[in-house]
Coordinates of C-alpha atoms in Angstrom, one line a residue:
X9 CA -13.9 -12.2 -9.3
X10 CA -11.9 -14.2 -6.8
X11 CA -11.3 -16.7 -9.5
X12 CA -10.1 -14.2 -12.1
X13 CA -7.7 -12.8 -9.5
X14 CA -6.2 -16.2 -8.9
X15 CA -5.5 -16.9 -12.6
X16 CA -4.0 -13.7 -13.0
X17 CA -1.9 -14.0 -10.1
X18 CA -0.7 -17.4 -11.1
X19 CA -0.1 -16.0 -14.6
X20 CA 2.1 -13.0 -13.9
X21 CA 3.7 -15.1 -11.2
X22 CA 5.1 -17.4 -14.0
X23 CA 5.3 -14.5 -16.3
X24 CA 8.6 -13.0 -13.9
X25 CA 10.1 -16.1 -13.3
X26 CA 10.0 -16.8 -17.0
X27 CA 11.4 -13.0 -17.6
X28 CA 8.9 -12.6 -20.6
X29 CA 8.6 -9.9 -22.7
X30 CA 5.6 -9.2 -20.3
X31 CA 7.4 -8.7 -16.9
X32 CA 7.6 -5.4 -15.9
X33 CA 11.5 -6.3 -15.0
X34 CA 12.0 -6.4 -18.8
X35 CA 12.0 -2.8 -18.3
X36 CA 15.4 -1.1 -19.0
X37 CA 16.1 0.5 -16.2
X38 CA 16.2 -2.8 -13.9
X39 CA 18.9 -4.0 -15.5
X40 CA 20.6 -1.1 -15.1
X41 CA 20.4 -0.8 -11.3
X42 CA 21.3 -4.5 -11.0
X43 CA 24.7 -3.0 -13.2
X44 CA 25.4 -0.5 -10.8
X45 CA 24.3 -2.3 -7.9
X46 CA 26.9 -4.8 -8.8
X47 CA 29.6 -2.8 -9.2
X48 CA 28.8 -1.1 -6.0
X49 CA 28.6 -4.5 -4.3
X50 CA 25.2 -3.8 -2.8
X51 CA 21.8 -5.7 -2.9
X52 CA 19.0 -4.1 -4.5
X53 CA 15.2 -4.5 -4.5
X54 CA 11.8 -3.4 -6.5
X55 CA 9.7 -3.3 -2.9
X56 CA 6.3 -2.9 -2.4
X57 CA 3.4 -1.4 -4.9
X58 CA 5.0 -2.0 -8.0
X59 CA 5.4 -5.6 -7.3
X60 CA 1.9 -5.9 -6.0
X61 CA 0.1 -4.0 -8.6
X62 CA 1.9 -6.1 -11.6
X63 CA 0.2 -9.4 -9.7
X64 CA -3.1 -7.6 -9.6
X65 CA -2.7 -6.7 -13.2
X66 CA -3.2 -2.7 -12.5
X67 CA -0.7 -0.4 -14.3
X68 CA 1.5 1.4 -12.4
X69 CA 4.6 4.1 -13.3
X70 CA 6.1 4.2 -9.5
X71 CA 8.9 1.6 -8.7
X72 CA 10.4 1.9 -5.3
X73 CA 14.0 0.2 -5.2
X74 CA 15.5 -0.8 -1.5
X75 CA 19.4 -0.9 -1.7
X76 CA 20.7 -2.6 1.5
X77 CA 23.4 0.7 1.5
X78 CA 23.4 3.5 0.3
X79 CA 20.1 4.3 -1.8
X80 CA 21.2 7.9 -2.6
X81 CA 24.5 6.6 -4.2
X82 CA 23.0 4.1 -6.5
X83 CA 20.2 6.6 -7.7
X84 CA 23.1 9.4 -8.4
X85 CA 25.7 6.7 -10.7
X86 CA 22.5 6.1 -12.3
X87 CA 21.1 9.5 -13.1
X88 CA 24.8 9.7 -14.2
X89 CA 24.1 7.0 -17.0
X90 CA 20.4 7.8 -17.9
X91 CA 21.7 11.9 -18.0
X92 CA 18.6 12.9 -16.3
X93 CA 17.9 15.1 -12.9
X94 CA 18.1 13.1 -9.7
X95 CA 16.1 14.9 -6.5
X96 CA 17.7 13.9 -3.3
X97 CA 16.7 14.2 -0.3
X98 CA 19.0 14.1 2.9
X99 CA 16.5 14.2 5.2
X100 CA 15.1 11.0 4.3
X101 CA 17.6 9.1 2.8
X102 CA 16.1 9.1 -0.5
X103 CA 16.2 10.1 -4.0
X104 CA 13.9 9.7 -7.1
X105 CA 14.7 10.3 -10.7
X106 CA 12.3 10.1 -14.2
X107 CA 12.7 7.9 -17.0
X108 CA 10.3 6.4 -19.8
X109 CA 7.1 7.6 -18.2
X110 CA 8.4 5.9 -14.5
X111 CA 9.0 7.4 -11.4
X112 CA 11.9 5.0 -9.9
X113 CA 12.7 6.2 -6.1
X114 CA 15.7 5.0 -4.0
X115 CA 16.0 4.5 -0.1
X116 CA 18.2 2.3 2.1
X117 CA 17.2 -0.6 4.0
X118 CA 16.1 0.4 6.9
X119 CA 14.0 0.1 10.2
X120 CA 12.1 2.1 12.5
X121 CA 10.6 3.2 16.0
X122 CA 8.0 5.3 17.3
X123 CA 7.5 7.5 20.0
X124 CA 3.9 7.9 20.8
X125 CA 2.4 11.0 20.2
X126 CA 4.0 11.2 16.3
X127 CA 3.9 9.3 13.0
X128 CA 7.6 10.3 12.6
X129 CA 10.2 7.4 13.1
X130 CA 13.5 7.3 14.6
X131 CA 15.4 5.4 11.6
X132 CA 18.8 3.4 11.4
X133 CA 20.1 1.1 8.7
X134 CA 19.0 -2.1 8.5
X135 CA 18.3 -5.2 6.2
X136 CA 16.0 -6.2 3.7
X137 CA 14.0 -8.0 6.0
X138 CA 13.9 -4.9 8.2
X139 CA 12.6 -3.4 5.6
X140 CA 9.9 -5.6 5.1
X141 CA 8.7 -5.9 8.1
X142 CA 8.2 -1.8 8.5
X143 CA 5.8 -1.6 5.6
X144 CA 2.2 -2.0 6.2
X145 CA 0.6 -4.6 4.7
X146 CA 1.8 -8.1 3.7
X147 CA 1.3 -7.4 -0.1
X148 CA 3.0 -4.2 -0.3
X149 CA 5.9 -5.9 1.6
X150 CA 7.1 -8.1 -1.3
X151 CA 10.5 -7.6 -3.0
X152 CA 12.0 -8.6 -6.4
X153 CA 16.1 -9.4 -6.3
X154 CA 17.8 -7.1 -8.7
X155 CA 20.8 -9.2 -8.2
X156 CA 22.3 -10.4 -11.2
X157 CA 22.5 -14.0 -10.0
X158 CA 18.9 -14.0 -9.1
X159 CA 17.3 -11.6 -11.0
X160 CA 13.3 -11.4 -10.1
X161 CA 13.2 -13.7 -7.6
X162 CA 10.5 -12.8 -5.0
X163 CA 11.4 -12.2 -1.6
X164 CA 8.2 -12.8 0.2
X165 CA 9.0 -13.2 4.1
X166 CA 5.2 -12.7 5.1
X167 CA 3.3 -14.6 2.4
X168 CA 2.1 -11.4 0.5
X169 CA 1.5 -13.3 -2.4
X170 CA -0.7 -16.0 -0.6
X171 CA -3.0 -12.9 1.0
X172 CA -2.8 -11.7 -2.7
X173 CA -4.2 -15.0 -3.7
X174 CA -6.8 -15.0 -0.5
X175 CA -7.7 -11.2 -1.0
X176 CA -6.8 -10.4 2.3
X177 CA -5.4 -7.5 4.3
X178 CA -3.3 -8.5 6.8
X179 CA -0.3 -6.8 8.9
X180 CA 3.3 -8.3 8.9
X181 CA 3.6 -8.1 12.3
X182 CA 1.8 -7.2 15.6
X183 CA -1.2 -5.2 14.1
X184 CA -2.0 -3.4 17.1
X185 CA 2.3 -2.1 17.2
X186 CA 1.6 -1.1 13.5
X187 CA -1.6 0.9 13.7
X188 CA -0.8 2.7 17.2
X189 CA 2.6 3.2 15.3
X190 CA 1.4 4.8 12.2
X191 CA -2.0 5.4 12.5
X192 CA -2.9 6.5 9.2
X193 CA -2.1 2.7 8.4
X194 CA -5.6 2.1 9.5
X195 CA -7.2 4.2 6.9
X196 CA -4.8 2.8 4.5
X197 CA -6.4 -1.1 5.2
X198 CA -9.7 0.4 4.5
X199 CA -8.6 2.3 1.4
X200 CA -7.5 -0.4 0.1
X201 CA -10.0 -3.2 1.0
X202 CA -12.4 -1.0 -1.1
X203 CA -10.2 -0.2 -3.7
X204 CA -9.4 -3.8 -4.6
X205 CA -12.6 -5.7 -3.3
X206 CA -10.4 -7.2 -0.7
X207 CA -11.1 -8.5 3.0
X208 CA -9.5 -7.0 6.3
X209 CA -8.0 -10.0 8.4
X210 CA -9.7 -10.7 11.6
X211 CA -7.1 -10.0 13.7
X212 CA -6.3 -7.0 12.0
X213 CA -9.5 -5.6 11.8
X214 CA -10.1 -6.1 15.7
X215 CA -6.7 -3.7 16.1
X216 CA -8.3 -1.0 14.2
X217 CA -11.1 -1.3 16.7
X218 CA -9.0 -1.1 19.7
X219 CA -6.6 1.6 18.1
X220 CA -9.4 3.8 16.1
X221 CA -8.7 6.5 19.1
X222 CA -4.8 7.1 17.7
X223 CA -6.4 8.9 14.8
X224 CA -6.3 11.7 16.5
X225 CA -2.4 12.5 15.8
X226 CA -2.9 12.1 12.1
X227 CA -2.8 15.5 10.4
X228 CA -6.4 16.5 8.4
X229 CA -4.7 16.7 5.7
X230 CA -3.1 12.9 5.3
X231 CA -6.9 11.8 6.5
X232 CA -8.8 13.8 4.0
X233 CA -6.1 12.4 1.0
X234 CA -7.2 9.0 2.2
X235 CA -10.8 9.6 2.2
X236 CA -10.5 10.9 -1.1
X237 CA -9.3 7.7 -2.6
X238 CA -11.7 5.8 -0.6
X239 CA -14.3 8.1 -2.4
X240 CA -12.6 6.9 -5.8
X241 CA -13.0 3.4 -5.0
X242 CA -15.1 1.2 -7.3
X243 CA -18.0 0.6 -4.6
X244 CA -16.8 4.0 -2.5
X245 CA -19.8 2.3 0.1
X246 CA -17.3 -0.5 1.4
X247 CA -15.2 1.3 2.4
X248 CA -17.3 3.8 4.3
X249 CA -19.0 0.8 5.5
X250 CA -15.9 -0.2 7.3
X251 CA -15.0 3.0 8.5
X252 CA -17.8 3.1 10.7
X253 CA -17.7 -0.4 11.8
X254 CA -14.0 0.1 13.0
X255 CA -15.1 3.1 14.7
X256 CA -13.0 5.1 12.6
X257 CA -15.6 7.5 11.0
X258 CA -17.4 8.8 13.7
X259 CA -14.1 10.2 14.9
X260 CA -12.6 11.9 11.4
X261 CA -16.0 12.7 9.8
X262 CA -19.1 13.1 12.2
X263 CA -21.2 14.6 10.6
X264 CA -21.3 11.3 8.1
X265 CA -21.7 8.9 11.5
X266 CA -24.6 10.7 12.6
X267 CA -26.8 10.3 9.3
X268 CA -27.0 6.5 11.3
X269 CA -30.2 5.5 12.1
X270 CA -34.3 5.2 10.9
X271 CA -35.8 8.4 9.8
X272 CA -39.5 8.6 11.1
X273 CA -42.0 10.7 9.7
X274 CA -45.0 10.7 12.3
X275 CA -45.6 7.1 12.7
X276 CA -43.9 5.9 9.7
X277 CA -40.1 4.7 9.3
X278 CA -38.3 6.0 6.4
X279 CA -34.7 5.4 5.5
X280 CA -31.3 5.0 7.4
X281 CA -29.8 8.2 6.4
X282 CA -26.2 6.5 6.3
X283 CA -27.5 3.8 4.2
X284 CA -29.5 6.0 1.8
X285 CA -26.2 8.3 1.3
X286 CA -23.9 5.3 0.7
X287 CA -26.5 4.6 -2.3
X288 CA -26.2 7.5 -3.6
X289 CA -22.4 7.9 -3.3
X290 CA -21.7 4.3 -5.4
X291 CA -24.3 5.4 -7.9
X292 CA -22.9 8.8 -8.5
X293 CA -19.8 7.0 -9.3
X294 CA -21.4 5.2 -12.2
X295 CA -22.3 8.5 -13.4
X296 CA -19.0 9.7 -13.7

């Protein structure tokens, strides 16, 4: 499997910097924004899981474009051209817009702080690299250049594409300033070890340990969307696996954590509860 990822890495790598007809920036729309983003005299970017999901070869319909300004503007000259509904949103500094079965969503470069008791960051403008360094994991934190001069270059200050390669999870920066940051980043390495097959990072995984405690500010809600996806997974097991080795699961699902251990029957050992219901949770997903 590790071998097939490689190949298809390495193919899709040379597939954009060839812009074949197989590169998702053959799409329309990029050389659209790249238009406007040139008459507007601003940078642009594809950021994050759209880039990293064309390497992995998995489809995907949401593009997020970073614009080193004013994300709001480009999305609304655009909308202009394509004659379609643009939803902005003030608040955030976003806006998205529809076209040819894609969801293409705008936001300015920028970069963030955290106060500790909440998720929600204090924001100011910043650069691509700024940018970068906010998200949470080195492969959703590569870019592609929508500049004309440069069109699809990477941008890959972290090596995302070498942790691609590897199958790793790993944090662009301090991972113990990015989980006790945004906590529900530490549900979001599991999630996403088990969806792919991937491995957390040492270091990374250790900071999940020490900061399984900061949890507790995420809302039931966010958690339960993540476990949901983790349930989704192709070997759902993995990931709960990891949950309770972090520490994570005995503190957002109990009742699951406590299944741990030998069930005796008089004199006799059984089964481990948690391992039997892990079984059964990757085989009912055959089934499906």
């Amino acid at each position: 499997y590790r071998r097939q990822r490689q190949m298809c890495i390495r193919d899709r790598f040379y597939s954009v910097k060839k812009n074949d007809s197989t590169a998702p920036l053959s799409l329309p729309v990029f050389r659209q924004i790249s238009a406007i983003a040139a008459r507007q005299d601003v940078p642009a970017f594809v950021v994050g899981g759209y880039v990293r999901d064309f390497y992995l070869g998995r489809p995907s319909t949401d593009i997020d474009v970073v614009v080193v300004g004013s994300g709001i503007g480009l999305a609304e000259e655009l909308g202009r051209e394509l004659r379609t509904k643009v939803s902005v949103y003030k608040t955030f500094g976003t806006a998205a817009l529809r076209t040819r079965g894609v969801e293409v969503e705008f936001v300015g470069a920028r970069k963030e702080s955290y106060v500790r008791d909440s998720r929600k960051p204090q924001v100011e403008a910043g650069t691509l690299e700024d940018d970068q360094r906010r998200r949470d994991f080195t492969i959703n934190a590569m870019a592609w250049s929508l500049a004309e001069e440069d069109f699809g270059r990477l941008v890959d200050p972290f090596d995302g594409m070498r942790d691609l390669h590897e199958g790793i999870i790993r944090t662009p920066c301090d991972p113990d300033v990015t989980f006790s940051d945004d906590p529900l980043r530490m549900m979001r390495a599991v999630r996403f070890a088990s969806q792919l097959g991937f491995t957390i990072e040492g270091e990374t995984f250790d900071a999940i340990r020490r900061n399984a405690h900061r949890i507790r500010i995420v809302s039931r809600e966010r958690i339960a969307a993540e476990l949901n996806k983790i349930v989704l997974s192709p070997v759902p097991s993995m990931g709960f696996e990891l949950l309770e080795l972090t520490g994570l699961l005995e503190l957002i699902f109990p009742e699951m954590h406590n299944l741990k251990g030998v069930e005796k029957r008089g004199a006799h050992a059984h089964k481990d509860n948690f391992i039997h219901t892990l079984k059964v949770l990757d085989l009912s997903l055959i089934h499906i």
